[in-house]
Amino acid sequence: MLVTMKEILDKAMAGTYAVGAFNVPNLESIQATIEAAEELDVPVIIQHAQVHEDEGLTTLDEIGPTMVGYAKRAKVPVCVHLDHGVDFDYLVRAMHMGFTSVMIDASAKPYEENLAITKEVCKVAHALNVSVEAELGAMFNSAVGSGGRAASSLDDYDSADEVYTNPQQAKEFIEATGVDALAIAFGTVHGVYLTKPALDLDRVKLIHDACGIPLVMHGGSGVSDEDNRTAINNGITKINYYTYGTMAGANAVRDYLATKAEGEKIFFHDIVAEAKKGIKADVKRAMEIFATNLLAAR
Ligand SMILES: [Zn+2]
């Protein structure tokens, strides 16, 4: 069933677990993600990133209605979310298409500007019963697999305080804008981690204690199970996860093709089926980690 992000994240916060948010730029990743969530009987967020449109992977018009259709037919609560939206008109288009949640990412802009834009999006979205995620602080982007974003790291700044989310500022931002969830910066990276992640997990707890709304971790691929559990116990309720899932799909195809002899007939539908199996196994494993406390309470 199609639900808002607020609905599933408020429950997740109360139960101290996280809901996985998976980018689904093709049909097979939608199917794999929904099937995995149904088999585990956990809520899930499927999302379309505006950057995937810029990269030519898929457009909102192509994939959006398909995502909404799958969400409505699903046996578990599914939120359809617009990830890293940067253009107001684009966000509104998603809302009218049936998306139940949008992220406005104005985090690269000065604080006051980010606040003003986020406030405006909240006004429109909440009138349409659509949830809003915003971002405060600067997320790093890997040089590998971060979807066309320019690479960045802590080395680009004088100190972590300059770039990571400040708990007091987060509290003020939330009160002024009315956002339903906040993406925070504490050391996670979009794409592939080239060195072991060093996360400021205490900061998550400080932000959670100051703000009391669902917090979002981007760059979930490559974070250890232990760090995931600590992040969740400290207040993370939505984990954005894409890179490892799509890599698992590609690796499954590579393994499958390796079983084929030179000149042996191969079929595209078989390749796609293998990719789907690979994605599904990987995202299902991620969901199990994120939902540890939910599953344990059953
Ligand atoms: Zn992100």
PDB file of C-alpha atoms and ligand atoms in Angstrom:
ATOM      1  CA  MET A   1       0.000   0.000   0.000  1.00  0.00           C
ATOM      2  CA  LEU A   2       1.087   3.524  -0.749  1.00  0.00           C
ATOM      3  CA  VAL A   3       1.878   5.525   2.405  1.00  0.00           C
ATOM      4  CA  THR A   4       3.636   8.774   3.296  1.00  0.00           C
ATOM      5  CA  MET A   5       7.196   8.834   4.535  1.00  0.00           C
ATOM      6  CA  LYS A   6       6.099  10.502   7.768  1.00  0.00           C
ATOM      7  CA  GLU A   7       3.795   7.604   8.543  1.00  0.00           C
ATOM      8  CA  ILE A   8       6.473   4.925   8.283  1.00  0.00           C
ATOM      9  CA  LEU A   9       9.344   6.950   9.739  1.00  0.00           C
ATOM     10  CA  ASP A  10       7.430   8.049  12.840  1.00  0.00           C
ATOM     11  CA  LYS A  11       6.750   4.366  13.542  1.00  0.00           C
ATOM     12  CA  ALA A  12      10.386   3.515  12.852  1.00  0.00           C
ATOM     13  CA  MET A  13      11.560   6.172  15.287  1.00  0.00           C
ATOM     14  CA  ALA A  14       9.216   4.831  17.973  1.00  0.00           C
ATOM     15  CA  GLY A  15      10.500   1.292  17.364  1.00  0.00           C
ATOM     16  CA  THR A  16      14.190   2.227  16.965  1.00  0.00           C
ATOM     17  CA  TYR A  17      14.640   0.691  13.543  1.00  0.00           C
ATOM     18  CA  ALA A  18      15.370   2.115  10.103  1.00  0.00           C
ATOM     19  CA  VAL A  19      13.508   1.865   6.812  1.00  0.00           C
ATOM     20  CA  GLY A  20      15.651   1.269   3.731  1.00  0.00           C
ATOM     21  CA  ALA A  21      15.287   3.790   0.916  1.00  0.00           C
ATOM     22  CA  PHE A  22      16.367   2.307  -2.390  1.00  0.00           C
ATOM     23  CA  ASN A  23      16.836   4.036  -5.731  1.00  0.00           C
ATOM     24  CA  VAL A  24      15.005   2.125  -8.455  1.00  0.00           C
ATOM     25  CA  PRO A  25      16.015   3.479 -11.873  1.00  0.00           C
ATOM     26  CA  ASN A  26      14.634   0.457 -13.759  1.00  0.00           C
ATOM     27  CA  LEU A  27      11.745  -1.987 -13.603  1.00  0.00           C
ATOM     28  CA  GLU A  28      13.790  -4.868 -12.197  1.00  0.00           C
ATOM     29  CA  SER A  29      15.055  -2.865  -9.241  1.00  0.00           C
ATOM     30  CA  ILE A  30      11.482  -1.839  -8.392  1.00  0.00           C
ATOM     31  CA  GLN A  31      10.377  -5.489  -8.509  1.00  0.00           C
ATOM     32  CA  ALA A  32      13.418  -6.723  -6.558  1.00  0.00           C
ATOM     33  CA  THR A  33      12.976  -4.124  -3.808  1.00  0.00           C
ATOM     34  CA  ILE A  34       9.227  -4.595  -3.333  1.00  0.00           C
ATOM     35  CA  GLU A  35       9.526  -8.398  -3.382  1.00  0.00           C
ATOM     36  CA  ALA A  36      12.307  -8.320  -0.775  1.00  0.00           C
ATOM     37  CA  ALA A  37      10.239  -6.048   1.498  1.00  0.00           C
ATOM     38  CA  GLU A  38       7.168  -8.279   1.097  1.00  0.00           C
ATOM     39  CA  GLU A  39       9.133 -11.431   1.932  1.00  0.00           C
ATOM     40  CA  LEU A  40      10.410  -9.799   5.135  1.00  0.00           C
ATOM     41  CA  ASP A  41       7.107  -8.013   5.780  1.00  0.00           C
ATOM     42  CA  VAL A  42       8.838  -4.664   6.385  1.00  0.00           C
ATOM     43  CA  PRO A  43       7.966  -1.159   5.173  1.00  0.00           C
ATOM     44  CA  VAL A  44      10.135   0.257   2.395  1.00  0.00           C
ATOM     45  CA  ILE A  45      10.869   3.475   0.524  1.00  0.00           C
ATOM     46  CA  ILE A  46      11.479   3.379  -3.227  1.00  0.00           C
ATOM     47  CA  GLN A  47      12.977   6.526  -4.657  1.00  0.00           C
ATOM     48  CA  HIS A  48      13.833   8.284  -7.894  1.00  0.00           C
ATOM     49  CA  ALA A  49      16.851  10.586  -7.802  1.00  0.00           C
ATOM     50  CA  GLN A  50      16.724  13.671  -9.981  1.00  0.00           C
ATOM     51  CA  VAL A  51      20.409  13.093 -10.770  1.00  0.00           C
ATOM     52  CA  HIS A  52      19.508   9.792 -12.470  1.00  0.00           C
ATOM     53  CA  GLU A  53      17.423  11.785 -14.910  1.00  0.00           C
ATOM     54  CA  ASP A  54      20.362  14.082 -15.636  1.00  0.00           C
ATOM     55  CA  GLU A  55      22.530  11.009 -16.272  1.00  0.00           C
ATOM     56  CA  GLY A  56      20.000   9.638 -18.762  1.00  0.00           C
ATOM     57  CA  LEU A  57      19.170   6.513 -16.697  1.00  0.00           C
ATOM     58  CA  THR A  58      15.441   7.150 -16.591  1.00  0.00           C
ATOM     59  CA  THR A  59      13.024  10.071 -16.405  1.00  0.00           C
ATOM     60  CA  LEU A  60      10.441  10.900 -13.764  1.00  0.00           C
ATOM     61  CA  ASP A  61       7.726  10.592 -16.416  1.00  0.00           C
ATOM     62  CA  GLU A  62       8.877   7.072 -17.334  1.00  0.00           C
ATOM     63  CA  ILE A  63       9.578   5.535 -13.946  1.00  0.00           C
ATOM     64  CA  GLY A  64       7.353   7.595 -11.613  1.00  0.00           C
ATOM     65  CA  PRO A  65       3.920   6.158 -12.489  1.00  0.00           C
ATOM     66  CA  THR A  66       5.396   2.636 -12.475  1.00  0.00           C
ATOM     67  CA  MET A  67       6.783   3.179  -8.956  1.00  0.00           C
ATOM     68  CA  VAL A  68       3.446   4.492  -7.705  1.00  0.00           C
ATOM     69  CA  GLY A  69       1.600   1.539  -9.297  1.00  0.00           C
ATOM     70  CA  TYR A  70       3.887  -1.036  -7.653  1.00  0.00           C
ATOM     71  CA  ALA A  71       3.585   0.755  -4.297  1.00  0.00           C
ATOM     72  CA  LYS A  72      -0.230   0.702  -4.432  1.00  0.00           C
ATOM     73  CA  ARG A  73      -0.292  -3.026  -5.212  1.00  0.00           C
ATOM     74  CA  ALA A  74       2.325  -3.991  -2.596  1.00  0.00           C
ATOM     75  CA  LYS A  75       1.383  -6.031   0.476  1.00  0.00           C
ATOM     76  CA  VAL A  76       3.622  -3.859   2.701  1.00  0.00           C
ATOM     77  CA  PRO A  77       3.644  -0.078   3.329  1.00  0.00           C
ATOM     78  CA  VAL A  78       5.606   1.581   0.518  1.00  0.00           C
ATOM     79  CA  CYS A  79       6.556   5.253   0.295  1.00  0.00           C
ATOM     80  CA  VAL A  80       7.393   6.647  -3.150  1.00  0.00           C
ATOM     81  CA  HIS A  81      10.011   9.332  -2.670  1.00  0.00           C
ATOM     82  CA  LEU A  82      11.818  11.880  -4.851  1.00  0.00           C
ATOM     83  CA  ASP A  83      15.511  11.777  -3.891  1.00  0.00           C
ATOM     84  CA  HIS A  84      17.769  14.853  -4.050  1.00  0.00           C
ATOM     85  CA  GLY A  85      15.258  17.114  -5.756  1.00  0.00           C
ATOM     86  CA  VAL A  86      16.793  20.447  -6.662  1.00  0.00           C
ATOM     87  CA  ASP A  87      14.130  22.114  -8.821  1.00  0.00           C
ATOM     88  CA  PHE A  88      10.864  23.244  -7.275  1.00  0.00           C
ATOM     89  CA  ASP A  89       8.837  22.476 -10.430  1.00  0.00           C
ATOM     90  CA  TYR A  90      10.307  18.983 -10.593  1.00  0.00           C
ATOM     91  CA  LEU A  91       9.247  18.293  -6.995  1.00  0.00           C
ATOM     92  CA  VAL A  92       5.721  19.528  -7.665  1.00  0.00           C
ATOM     93  CA  ARG A  93       5.490  17.299 -10.743  1.00  0.00           C
ATOM     94  CA  ALA A  94       6.409  14.294  -8.589  1.00  0.00           C
ATOM     95  CA  MET A  95       3.779  15.248  -5.993  1.00  0.00           C
ATOM     96  CA  HIS A  96       1.059  15.435  -8.647  1.00  0.00           C
ATOM     97  CA  MET A  97       2.200  12.062 -10.010  1.00  0.00           C
ATOM     98  CA  GLY A  98       1.411  10.423  -6.658  1.00  0.00           C
ATOM     99  CA  PHE A  99       4.781  10.543  -4.896  1.00  0.00           C
ATOM    100  CA  THR A 100       4.112  10.599  -1.156  1.00  0.00           C
ATOM    101  CA  SER A 101       7.419  12.186  -0.200  1.00  0.00           C
ATOM    102  CA  VAL A 102      10.061  14.506  -1.644  1.00  0.00           C
ATOM    103  CA  MET A 103      13.550  15.531  -0.661  1.00  0.00           C
ATOM    104  CA  ILE A 104      14.491  19.125  -1.325  1.00  0.00           C
ATOM    105  CA  ASP A 105      18.267  19.280  -1.400  1.00  0.00           C
ATOM    106  CA  ALA A 106      19.397  22.870  -1.036  1.00  0.00           C
ATOM    107  CA  SER A 107      22.222  21.888   1.320  1.00  0.00           C
ATOM    108  CA  ALA A 108      24.896  23.326  -0.970  1.00  0.00           C
ATOM    109  CA  LYS A 109      23.286  26.772  -0.702  1.00  0.00           C
ATOM    110  CA  PRO A 110      23.848  29.177   2.213  1.00  0.00           C
ATOM    111  CA  TYR A 111      21.893  28.260   5.385  1.00  0.00           C
ATOM    112  CA  GLU A 112      19.281  31.030   5.074  1.00  0.00           C
ATOM    113  CA  GLU A 113      18.580  30.129   1.464  1.00  0.00           C
ATOM    114  CA  ASN A 114      18.296  26.415   2.271  1.00  0.00           C
ATOM    115  CA  LEU A 115      15.851  27.315   5.050  1.00  0.00           C
ATOM    116  CA  ALA A 116      13.695  29.555   2.832  1.00  0.00           C
ATOM    117  CA  ILE A 117      13.484  27.029  -0.034  1.00  0.00           C
ATOM    118  CA  THR A 118      12.754  24.115   2.314  1.00  0.00           C
ATOM    119  CA  LYS A 119      10.014  26.111   4.043  1.00  0.00           C
ATOM    120  CA  GLU A 120       8.372  26.849   0.682  1.00  0.00           C
ATOM    121  CA  VAL A 121       8.477  23.177  -0.361  1.00  0.00           C
ATOM    122  CA  CYS A 122       6.971  22.122   2.992  1.00  0.00           C
ATOM    123  CA  LYS A 123       4.081  24.538   2.520  1.00  0.00           C
ATOM    124  CA  VAL A 124       3.128  23.067  -0.877  1.00  0.00           C
ATOM    125  CA  ALA A 125       3.896  19.436   0.008  1.00  0.00           C
ATOM    126  CA  HIS A 126       2.048  19.351   3.303  1.00  0.00           C
ATOM    127  CA  ALA A 127      -1.056  20.835   1.643  1.00  0.00           C
ATOM    128  CA  LEU A 128      -0.988  17.769  -0.651  1.00  0.00           C
ATOM    129  CA  ASN A 129      -0.258  15.328   2.233  1.00  0.00           C
ATOM    130  CA  VAL A 130       3.277  14.746   0.935  1.00  0.00           C
ATOM    131  CA  SER A 131       6.182  14.359   3.394  1.00  0.00           C
ATOM    132  CA  VAL A 132       9.388  16.386   3.077  1.00  0.00           C
ATOM    133  CA  GLU A 133      13.024  15.511   3.723  1.00  0.00           C
ATOM    134  CA  ALA A 134      15.631  18.270   3.701  1.00  0.00           C
ATOM    135  CA  GLU A 135      19.388  18.224   4.182  1.00  0.00           C
ATOM    136  CA  LEU A 136      21.619  20.227   6.452  1.00  0.00           C
ATOM    137  CA  GLY A 137      25.397  19.948   6.299  1.00  0.00           C
ATOM    138  CA  ALA A 138      27.539  18.687   3.433  1.00  0.00           C
ATOM    139  CA  MET A 139      27.529  15.042   2.327  1.00  0.00           C
ATOM    140  CA  PHE A 140      30.685  13.733   0.719  1.00  0.00           C
ATOM    141  CA  ASN A 141      30.730  12.166  -2.744  1.00  0.00           C
ATOM    142  CA  SER A 142      33.040   9.312  -3.699  1.00  0.00           C
ATOM    143  CA  ALA A 143      35.100   9.472  -6.871  1.00  0.00           C
ATOM    144  CA  VAL A 144      33.526   6.091  -7.718  1.00  0.00           C
ATOM    145  CA  GLY A 145      29.815   5.419  -8.216  1.00  0.00           C
ATOM    146  CA  SER A 146      28.397   8.629  -6.746  1.00  0.00           C
ATOM    147  CA  GLY A 147      26.235   9.327  -9.750  1.00  0.00           C
ATOM    148  CA  GLY A 148      27.978  12.151 -11.498  1.00  0.00           C
ATOM    149  CA  ARG A 149      28.455  14.210  -8.329  1.00  0.00           C
ATOM    150  CA  ALA A 150      31.804  15.938  -7.906  1.00  0.00           C
ATOM    151  CA  ALA A 151      34.090  14.038  -5.513  1.00  0.00           C
ATOM    152  CA  SER A 152      34.595  15.611  -2.075  1.00  0.00           C
ATOM    153  CA  SER A 153      36.020  14.690   1.330  1.00  0.00           C
ATOM    154  CA  LEU A 154      36.676  15.988   4.836  1.00  0.00           C
ATOM    155  CA  ASP A 155      40.104  17.080   3.542  1.00  0.00           C
ATOM    156  CA  ASP A 156      38.335  19.863   1.635  1.00  0.00           C
ATOM    157  CA  TYR A 157      37.409  21.536   4.937  1.00  0.00           C
ATOM    158  CA  ASP A 158      39.259  22.974   7.919  1.00  0.00           C
ATOM    159  CA  SER A 159      37.296  20.960  10.470  1.00  0.00           C
ATOM    160  CA  ALA A 160      34.408  18.502  10.764  1.00  0.00           C
ATOM    161  CA  ASP A 161      32.289  21.157  12.527  1.00  0.00           C
ATOM    162  CA  GLU A 162      32.397  23.245   9.378  1.00  0.00           C
ATOM    163  CA  VAL A 163      30.776  20.520   7.307  1.00  0.00           C
ATOM    164  CA  TYR A 164      28.912  18.090   9.590  1.00  0.00           C
ATOM    165  CA  THR A 165      25.400  18.922  10.785  1.00  0.00           C
ATOM    166  CA  ASN A 166      25.250  21.102  13.887  1.00  0.00           C
ATOM    167  CA  PRO A 167      22.635  19.847  16.424  1.00  0.00           C
ATOM    168  CA  GLN A 168      21.460  23.299  17.553  1.00  0.00           C
ATOM    169  CA  GLN A 169      21.213  24.617  13.981  1.00  0.00           C
ATOM    170  CA  ALA A 170      19.310  21.457  13.000  1.00  0.00           C
ATOM    171  CA  LYS A 171      16.775  22.106  15.772  1.00  0.00           C
ATOM    172  CA  GLU A 172      16.233  25.686  14.592  1.00  0.00           C
ATOM    173  CA  PHE A 173      15.992  24.568  10.954  1.00  0.00           C
ATOM    174  CA  ILE A 174      13.342  21.955  11.746  1.00  0.00           C
ATOM    175  CA  GLU A 175      11.268  24.358  13.822  1.00  0.00           C
ATOM    176  CA  ALA A 176      11.415  27.049  11.137  1.00  0.00           C
ATOM    177  CA  THR A 177      10.655  24.789   8.150  1.00  0.00           C
ATOM    178  CA  GLY A 178       8.401  22.019   9.492  1.00  0.00           C
ATOM    179  CA  VAL A 179      10.293  19.240   7.663  1.00  0.00           C
ATOM    180  CA  ASP A 180       9.292  15.664   8.450  1.00  0.00           C
ATOM    181  CA  ALA A 181      12.784  14.159   8.224  1.00  0.00           C
ATOM    182  CA  LEU A 182      16.287  15.572   8.070  1.00  0.00           C
ATOM    183  CA  ALA A 183      19.288  14.178   6.187  1.00  0.00           C
ATOM    184  CA  ILE A 184      22.376  14.820   8.271  1.00  0.00           C
ATOM    185  CA  ALA A 185      26.074  14.898   7.501  1.00  0.00           C
ATOM    186  CA  PHE A 186      28.320  12.880   9.824  1.00  0.00           C
ATOM    187  CA  GLY A 187      30.855  11.275   7.508  1.00  0.00           C
ATOM    188  CA  THR A 188      28.890   9.012   5.160  1.00  0.00           C
ATOM    189  CA  VAL A 189      29.678   9.117   1.445  1.00  0.00           C
ATOM    190  CA  HIS A 190      27.628   8.787  -1.752  1.00  0.00           C
ATOM    191  CA  GLY A 191      28.975   5.977  -3.929  1.00  0.00           C
ATOM    192  CA  VAL A 192      31.794   3.553  -3.098  1.00  0.00           C
ATOM    193  CA  TYR A 193      33.873   4.099   0.067  1.00  0.00           C
ATOM    194  CA  LEU A 194      37.519   4.174  -1.002  1.00  0.00           C
ATOM    195  CA  THR A 195      38.689   4.073   2.632  1.00  0.00           C
ATOM    196  CA  LYS A 196      36.995   2.577   5.707  1.00  0.00           C
ATOM    197  CA  PRO A 197      34.133   4.898   6.747  1.00  0.00           C
ATOM    198  CA  ALA A 198      34.894   7.029   9.831  1.00  0.00           C
ATOM    199  CA  LEU A 199      31.493   8.092  11.113  1.00  0.00           C
ATOM    200  CA  ASP A 200      30.763  10.639  13.835  1.00  0.00           C
ATOM    201  CA  LEU A 201      28.028   8.496  15.413  1.00  0.00           C
ATOM    202  CA  ASP A 202      27.910  10.515  18.650  1.00  0.00           C
ATOM    203  CA  ARG A 203      26.799  13.477  16.564  1.00  0.00           C
ATOM    204  CA  VAL A 204      23.762  11.468  15.385  1.00  0.00           C
ATOM    205  CA  LYS A 205      22.696  11.039  19.017  1.00  0.00           C
ATOM    206  CA  LEU A 206      23.218  14.737  19.780  1.00  0.00           C
ATOM    207  CA  ILE A 207      21.118  15.742  16.757  1.00  0.00           C
ATOM    208  CA  HIS A 208      18.418  13.211  17.651  1.00  0.00           C
ATOM    209  CA  ASP A 209      18.243  14.466  21.262  1.00  0.00           C
ATOM    210  CA  ALA A 210      18.033  18.082  20.067  1.00  0.00           C
ATOM    211  CA  CYS A 211      15.521  17.544  17.253  1.00  0.00           C
ATOM    212  CA  GLY A 212      13.285  14.544  17.961  1.00  0.00           C
ATOM    213  CA  ILE A 213      12.311  13.910  14.306  1.00  0.00           C
ATOM    214  CA  PRO A 214      13.372  11.053  11.997  1.00  0.00           C
ATOM    215  CA  LEU A 215      16.964  11.428  10.770  1.00  0.00           C
ATOM    216  CA  VAL A 216      18.256  10.213   7.425  1.00  0.00           C
ATOM    217  CA  MET A 217      21.602   8.663   6.534  1.00  0.00           C
ATOM    218  CA  HIS A 218      22.670   8.900   2.903  1.00  0.00           C
ATOM    219  CA  GLY A 219      25.479   6.714   1.553  1.00  0.00           C
ATOM    220  CA  GLY A 220      24.399   3.479   3.259  1.00  0.00           C
ATOM    221  CA  SER A 221      26.393   1.163   0.956  1.00  0.00           C
ATOM    222  CA  GLY A 222      29.606   0.018   2.614  1.00  0.00           C
ATOM    223  CA  VAL A 223      28.689   1.069   6.165  1.00  0.00           C
ATOM    224  CA  SER A 224      29.411  -1.897   8.490  1.00  0.00           C
ATOM    225  CA  ASP A 225      26.554  -3.762  10.175  1.00  0.00           C
ATOM    226  CA  GLU A 226      27.847  -2.548  13.527  1.00  0.00           C
ATOM    227  CA  ASP A 227      27.927   1.129  12.459  1.00  0.00           C
ATOM    228  CA  ASN A 228      24.429   0.735  10.987  1.00  0.00           C
ATOM    229  CA  ARG A 229      23.132  -0.621  14.284  1.00  0.00           C
ATOM    230  CA  THR A 230      24.761   2.188  16.288  1.00  0.00           C
ATOM    231  CA  ALA A 231      23.478   4.827  13.849  1.00  0.00           C
ATOM    232  CA  ILE A 232      19.946   3.389  14.175  1.00  0.00           C
ATOM    233  CA  ASN A 233      20.122   3.205  17.975  1.00  0.00           C
ATOM    234  CA  ASN A 234      21.307   6.836  17.939  1.00  0.00           C
ATOM    235  CA  GLY A 235      18.353   8.053  15.853  1.00  0.00           C
ATOM    236  CA  ILE A 236      18.737   7.201  12.150  1.00  0.00           C
ATOM    237  CA  THR A 237      15.378   5.987  10.781  1.00  0.00           C
ATOM    238  CA  LYS A 238      15.873   6.170   6.996  1.00  0.00           C
ATOM    239  CA  ILE A 239      18.912   4.759   5.266  1.00  0.00           C
ATOM    240  CA  ASN A 240      19.530   5.576   1.608  1.00  0.00           C
ATOM    241  CA  TYR A 241      21.089   2.575  -0.069  1.00  0.00           C
ATOM    242  CA  TYR A 242      21.786   2.129  -3.749  1.00  0.00           C
ATOM    243  CA  THR A 243      25.379   1.512  -4.810  1.00  0.00           C
ATOM    244  CA  TYR A 244      25.879  -2.006  -3.418  1.00  0.00           C
ATOM    245  CA  GLY A 245      22.505  -3.172  -4.695  1.00  0.00           C
ATOM    246  CA  THR A 246      23.200  -2.123  -8.258  1.00  0.00           C
ATOM    247  CA  MET A 247      26.718  -3.586  -8.023  1.00  0.00           C
ATOM    248  CA  ALA A 248      25.231  -6.892  -6.798  1.00  0.00           C
ATOM    249  CA  GLY A 249      22.967  -6.910  -9.858  1.00  0.00           C
ATOM    250  CA  ALA A 250      25.915  -6.365 -12.177  1.00  0.00           C
ATOM    251  CA  ASN A 251      28.038  -9.001 -10.426  1.00  0.00           C
ATOM    252  CA  ALA A 252      25.222 -11.537 -10.791  1.00  0.00           C
ATOM    253  CA  VAL A 253      25.192 -10.868 -14.538  1.00  0.00           C
ATOM    254  CA  ARG A 254      28.979 -11.269 -14.725  1.00  0.00           C
ATOM    255  CA  ASP A 255      28.769 -14.633 -12.893  1.00  0.00           C
ATOM    256  CA  TYR A 256      25.956 -15.776 -15.161  1.00  0.00           C
ATOM    257  CA  LEU A 257      27.803 -14.862 -18.362  1.00  0.00           C
ATOM    258  CA  ALA A 258      30.908 -16.671 -17.092  1.00  0.00           C
ATOM    259  CA  THR A 259      28.918 -19.945 -17.192  1.00  0.00           C
ATOM    260  CA  LYS A 260      28.278 -19.504 -20.918  1.00  0.00           C
ATOM    261  CA  ALA A 261      30.578 -21.005 -23.501  1.00  0.00           C
ATOM    262  CA  GLU A 262      31.911 -18.956 -26.413  1.00  0.00           C
ATOM    263  CA  GLY A 263      29.176 -18.745 -29.072  1.00  0.00           C
ATOM    264  CA  GLU A 264      26.483 -20.249 -26.803  1.00  0.00           C
ATOM    265  CA  LYS A 265      23.080 -18.575 -27.224  1.00  0.00           C
ATOM    266  CA  ILE A 266      22.242 -16.007 -24.543  1.00  0.00           C
ATOM    267  CA  PHE A 267      19.057 -14.028 -24.023  1.00  0.00           C
ATOM    268  CA  PHE A 268      18.569 -10.551 -22.663  1.00  0.00           C
ATOM    269  CA  HIS A 269      15.585 -11.570 -20.512  1.00  0.00           C
ATOM    270  CA  ASP A 270      17.812 -14.110 -18.740  1.00  0.00           C
ATOM    271  CA  ILE A 271      20.432 -11.443 -18.065  1.00  0.00           C
ATOM    272  CA  VAL A 272      17.779  -9.136 -16.623  1.00  0.00           C
ATOM    273  CA  ALA A 273      16.395 -11.965 -14.452  1.00  0.00           C
ATOM    274  CA  GLU A 274      19.882 -12.661 -13.062  1.00  0.00           C
ATOM    275  CA  ALA A 275      20.398  -8.976 -12.305  1.00  0.00           C
ATOM    276  CA  LYS A 276      17.088  -8.827 -10.477  1.00  0.00           C
ATOM    277  CA  LYS A 277      18.001 -11.868  -8.360  1.00  0.00           C
ATOM    278  CA  GLY A 278      21.326 -10.270  -7.458  1.00  0.00           C
ATOM    279  CA  ILE A 279      19.745  -6.945  -6.482  1.00  0.00           C
ATOM    280  CA  LYS A 280      17.008  -8.636  -4.488  1.00  0.00           C
ATOM    281  CA  ALA A 281      19.390 -10.748  -2.391  1.00  0.00           C
ATOM    282  CA  ASP A 282      21.510  -7.703  -1.588  1.00  0.00           C
ATOM    283  CA  VAL A 283      18.707  -5.287  -0.698  1.00  0.00           C
ATOM    284  CA  LYS A 284      16.982  -7.984   1.350  1.00  0.00           C
ATOM    285  CA  ARG A 285      20.112  -8.411   3.429  1.00  0.00           C
ATOM    286  CA  ALA A 286      20.302  -4.631   3.926  1.00  0.00           C
ATOM    287  CA  MET A 287      16.623  -4.512   4.968  1.00  0.00           C
ATOM    288  CA  GLU A 288      17.236  -7.229   7.557  1.00  0.00           C
ATOM    289  CA  ILE A 289      20.011  -5.173   9.154  1.00  0.00           C
ATOM    290  CA  PHE A 290      18.019  -1.932   9.070  1.00  0.00           C
ATOM    291  CA  ALA A 291      14.907  -3.604  10.528  1.00  0.00           C
ATOM    292  CA  THR A 292      16.753  -5.666  13.170  1.00  0.00           C
ATOM    293  CA  ASN A 293      14.744  -4.233  16.087  1.00  0.00           C
ATOM    294  CA  LEU A 294      11.430  -4.498  14.211  1.00  0.00           C
ATOM    295  CA  LEU A 295      12.045  -8.128  13.269  1.00  0.00           C
ATOM    296  CA  ALA A 296      13.278  -9.003  16.789  1.00  0.00           C
ATOM    297  CA  ALA A 297      10.100  -7.581  18.327  1.00  0.00           C
ATOM    298  CA  ARG A 298       7.913 -10.082  16.413  1.00  0.00           C
TER     299      ARG A 298
HETATM  300 ZN    ZN B   1      21.942  11.098  -1.090  1.00  0.00          ZN
END
